[in-house]
Amino acid sequence: MDLQRLEGLVNVVGKQRLVLDLSCRKKEGKYAIVTDRWQKFSDVYLDKEVLDFLAKYADEFLVHGVDVEGKKLGIDEELVELLGEHSPIPVTYAGGVTVMDDLETIKAAGKGRVDVTVGSALDIFGGNLAYSEVVAWHKRNITVTNKA
């Protein structure tokens, strides 16, 4: 991570317009941020302290569970739990969604604090998950969230 470049970007466009992509792979039982098409492990591991620090530079995190991303084999529930417990700003999780139950698992594991993006599993991209079902699920859940 180039902190100087990040600070410069915040100065130019403002923190409120930035989403930090924190692509993560598991290494030695912890989630390391990875770069270079997810091949290079950084020495930065996700935890409360790191998320609090990075939240100073963005209004949202996009977190890719690289170990499951695009494989349609299920989500990384442990990563979602970490995000739900420790992210001080909104976070969207990406990776491994295969069935509608994965959305409910993310909602529960993320304590209702983690949004989700669904990609290759959607029928509009050749997958088996109906786009219309995902949209309907989202509408039901956003309504519940807004009433709370």
mmCIF file of C-alpha atoms in Angstrom:
data_model
loop_
_atom_site.group_PDB
_atom_site.id
_atom_site.type_symbol
_atom_site.label_atom_id
_atom_site.label_comp_id
_atom_site.label_asym_id
_atom_site.label_seq_id
_atom_site.Cartn_x
_atom_site.Cartn_y
_atom_site.Cartn_z
ATOM 1 C CA MET A 1 0.000 0.000 0.000
ATOM 2 C CA ASP A 2 1.283 3.390 -0.929
ATOM 3 C CA LEU A 3 -0.030 5.600 1.869
ATOM 4 C CA GLN A 4 1.337 8.772 0.284
ATOM 5 C CA ARG A 5 -0.618 8.118 -2.927
ATOM 6 C CA LEU A 6 -3.750 7.340 -0.934
ATOM 7 C CA GLU A 7 -3.439 10.584 1.030
ATOM 8 C CA GLY A 8 -2.950 12.481 -2.234
ATOM 9 C CA LEU A 9 -6.066 10.877 -3.682
ATOM 10 C CA VAL A 10 -8.087 11.826 -0.599
ATOM 11 C CA ASN A 11 -6.841 15.403 -0.928
ATOM 12 C CA VAL A 12 -7.914 15.570 -4.571
ATOM 13 C CA VAL A 13 -11.313 13.831 -4.546
ATOM 14 C CA GLY A 14 -12.233 13.638 -0.857
ATOM 15 C CA LYS A 15 -12.682 10.689 1.489
ATOM 16 C CA GLN A 16 -16.452 10.652 0.853
ATOM 17 C CA ARG A 17 -15.872 9.642 -2.787
ATOM 18 C CA LEU A 18 -13.503 6.756 -2.152
ATOM 19 C CA VAL A 19 -14.107 3.046 -1.827
ATOM 20 C CA LEU A 20 -11.034 1.027 -0.889
ATOM 21 C CA ASP A 21 -10.771 -2.419 -2.446
ATOM 22 C CA LEU A 22 -9.244 -4.728 0.130
ATOM 23 C CA SER A 23 -8.742 -7.984 -1.730
ATOM 24 C CA CYS A 24 -7.784 -10.635 0.819
ATOM 25 C CA ARG A 25 -6.328 -14.118 0.859
ATOM 26 C CA LYS A 26 -5.844 -16.284 3.878
ATOM 27 C CA LYS A 27 -2.254 -16.815 4.969
ATOM 28 C CA GLU A 28 -1.234 -18.509 8.188
ATOM 29 C CA GLY A 29 -4.761 -18.210 9.570
ATOM 30 C CA LYS A 30 -5.098 -14.460 8.892
ATOM 31 C CA TYR A 31 -6.408 -12.405 5.975
ATOM 32 C CA ALA A 32 -3.644 -10.609 4.099
ATOM 33 C CA ILE A 33 -4.342 -7.854 1.593
ATOM 34 C CA VAL A 34 -3.129 -9.010 -1.816
ATOM 35 C CA THR A 35 -2.131 -7.092 -4.937
ATOM 36 C CA ASP A 36 -0.979 -7.725 -8.494
ATOM 37 C CA ARG A 37 -3.970 -9.751 -9.669
ATOM 38 C CA TRP A 38 -4.241 -11.288 -6.190
ATOM 39 C CA GLN A 39 -0.842 -12.991 -6.482
ATOM 40 C CA LYS A 40 1.329 -10.840 -4.203
ATOM 41 C CA PHE A 41 0.752 -10.966 -0.439
ATOM 42 C CA SER A 42 1.260 -7.705 1.410
ATOM 43 C CA ASP A 43 2.370 -7.524 5.010
ATOM 44 C CA VAL A 44 -0.979 -5.920 5.928
ATOM 45 C CA TYR A 45 -3.505 -8.221 7.620
ATOM 46 C CA LEU A 46 -7.143 -7.324 8.230
ATOM 47 C CA ASP A 47 -8.053 -6.729 11.840
ATOM 48 C CA LYS A 48 -9.832 -4.018 13.812
ATOM 49 C CA GLU A 49 -6.767 -1.774 13.983
ATOM 50 C CA VAL A 50 -6.114 -1.900 10.228
ATOM 51 C CA LEU A 51 -9.779 -1.363 9.345
ATOM 52 C CA ASP A 52 -9.983 1.606 11.727
ATOM 53 C CA PHE A 53 -6.841 3.107 10.199
ATOM 54 C CA LEU A 54 -7.951 2.636 6.584
ATOM 55 C CA ALA A 55 -11.407 4.037 7.349
ATOM 56 C CA LYS A 56 -9.733 7.442 7.691
ATOM 57 C CA TYR A 57 -9.168 7.367 3.930
ATOM 58 C CA ALA A 58 -12.461 6.072 2.522
ATOM 59 C CA ASP A 59 -16.197 5.999 3.103
ATOM 60 C CA GLU A 60 -16.583 2.318 2.240
ATOM 61 C CA PHE A 61 -14.628 -0.890 1.801
ATOM 62 C CA LEU A 62 -15.072 -3.434 -0.974
ATOM 63 C CA VAL A 63 -13.605 -6.694 0.293
ATOM 64 C CA HIS A 64 -12.936 -9.565 -2.083
ATOM 65 C CA GLY A 65 -12.663 -13.005 -0.546
ATOM 66 C CA VAL A 66 -10.063 -14.000 -3.111
ATOM 67 C CA ASP A 67 -9.878 -17.631 -2.022
ATOM 68 C CA VAL A 68 -13.515 -18.117 -3.119
ATOM 69 C CA GLU A 69 -14.019 -15.290 -5.636
ATOM 70 C CA GLY A 70 -15.510 -16.435 -8.945
ATOM 71 C CA LYS A 71 -15.498 -20.119 -7.985
ATOM 72 C CA LYS A 72 -19.180 -20.401 -7.015
ATOM 73 C CA LEU A 73 -18.201 -22.756 -4.196
ATOM 74 C CA GLY A 74 -19.615 -20.765 -1.305
ATOM 75 C CA ILE A 75 -18.637 -17.705 0.667
ATOM 76 C CA ASP A 76 -15.824 -17.108 3.149
ATOM 77 C CA GLU A 77 -17.987 -16.882 6.252
ATOM 78 C CA GLU A 78 -15.029 -16.272 8.572
ATOM 79 C CA LEU A 79 -13.994 -13.196 6.561
ATOM 80 C CA VAL A 80 -17.573 -11.900 6.614
ATOM 81 C CA GLU A 81 -17.679 -12.351 10.414
ATOM 82 C CA LEU A 82 -14.441 -10.387 10.790
ATOM 83 C CA LEU A 83 -15.874 -7.552 8.701
ATOM 84 C CA GLY A 84 -19.182 -7.535 10.579
ATOM 85 C CA GLU A 85 -17.385 -7.308 13.898
ATOM 86 C CA HIS A 86 -14.686 -4.787 13.057
ATOM 87 C CA SER A 87 -15.435 -2.543 10.083
ATOM 88 C CA PRO A 88 -16.129 1.005 11.262
ATOM 89 C CA ILE A 89 -17.532 2.019 7.849
ATOM 90 C CA PRO A 90 -19.883 0.356 5.350
ATOM 91 C CA VAL A 91 -18.440 -2.727 3.699
ATOM 92 C CA THR A 92 -19.447 -4.769 0.677
ATOM 93 C CA TYR A 93 -18.257 -8.355 0.466
ATOM 94 C CA ALA A 94 -17.578 -10.125 -2.837
ATOM 95 C CA GLY A 95 -16.750 -13.753 -3.308
ATOM 96 C CA GLY A 96 -18.243 -17.190 -3.652
ATOM 97 C CA VAL A 97 -21.961 -16.469 -3.582
ATOM 98 C CA THR A 98 -23.629 -19.488 -5.159
ATOM 99 C CA VAL A 99 -27.119 -19.891 -3.706
ATOM 100 C CA MET A 100 -29.690 -17.653 -2.039
ATOM 101 C CA ASP A 101 -28.770 -19.100 1.365
ATOM 102 C CA ASP A 102 -25.334 -17.488 0.959
ATOM 103 C CA LEU A 103 -27.032 -14.084 1.147
ATOM 104 C CA GLU A 104 -28.698 -15.022 4.426
ATOM 105 C CA THR A 105 -25.400 -16.372 5.757
ATOM 106 C CA ILE A 106 -23.662 -13.085 4.932
ATOM 107 C CA LYS A 107 -26.458 -11.156 6.608
ATOM 108 C CA ALA A 108 -26.145 -13.254 9.786
ATOM 109 C CA ALA A 109 -22.350 -13.625 9.886
ATOM 110 C CA GLY A 110 -21.901 -9.939 9.115
ATOM 111 C CA LYS A 111 -24.383 -8.980 11.832
ATOM 112 C CA GLY A 112 -26.458 -7.099 9.251
ATOM 113 C CA ARG A 113 -23.523 -4.727 8.684
ATOM 114 C CA VAL A 114 -22.057 -6.295 5.533
ATOM 115 C CA ASP A 115 -23.523 -5.760 2.076
ATOM 116 C CA VAL A 116 -22.855 -8.206 -0.736
ATOM 117 C CA THR A 117 -22.201 -8.148 -4.437
ATOM 118 C CA VAL A 118 -22.995 -11.134 -6.622
ATOM 119 C CA GLY A 119 -21.252 -11.729 -9.925
ATOM 120 C CA SER A 120 -20.650 -14.887 -11.913
ATOM 121 C CA ALA A 121 -23.305 -16.887 -10.044
ATOM 122 C CA LEU A 122 -26.053 -14.726 -11.571
ATOM 123 C CA ASP A 123 -28.071 -16.125 -14.451
ATOM 124 C CA ILE A 124 -27.403 -12.946 -16.442
ATOM 125 C CA PHE A 125 -23.705 -13.939 -16.403
ATOM 126 C CA GLY A 126 -24.310 -17.623 -17.115
ATOM 127 C CA GLY A 127 -24.749 -18.799 -13.525
ATOM 128 C CA ASN A 128 -27.659 -20.513 -11.824
ATOM 129 C CA LEU A 129 -28.743 -17.778 -9.419
ATOM 130 C CA ALA A 130 -31.720 -15.787 -10.699
ATOM 131 C CA TYR A 131 -31.004 -12.079 -10.859
ATOM 132 C CA SER A 132 -34.673 -11.382 -10.109
ATOM 133 C CA GLU A 133 -34.474 -13.436 -6.885
ATOM 134 C CA VAL A 134 -31.406 -11.549 -5.706
ATOM 135 C CA VAL A 135 -33.072 -8.200 -6.408
ATOM 136 C CA ALA A 136 -36.242 -9.310 -4.570
ATOM 137 C CA TRP A 137 -34.138 -10.490 -1.587
ATOM 138 C CA HIS A 138 -32.360 -7.150 -1.497
ATOM 139 C CA LYS A 139 -35.625 -5.194 -1.620
ATOM 140 C CA ARG A 140 -37.053 -7.257 1.257
ATOM 141 C CA ASN A 141 -33.945 -6.746 3.339
ATOM 142 C CA ILE A 142 -33.431 -3.052 2.620
ATOM 143 C CA THR A 143 -37.018 -2.463 3.717
ATOM 144 C CA VAL A 144 -36.382 -4.287 6.985
ATOM 145 C CA THR A 145 -33.131 -2.364 7.534
ATOM 146 C CA ASN A 146 -34.755 1.012 6.874
ATOM 147 C CA LYS A 147 -37.571 0.276 9.374
ATOM 148 C CA ALA A 148 -35.132 -0.584 12.137
#
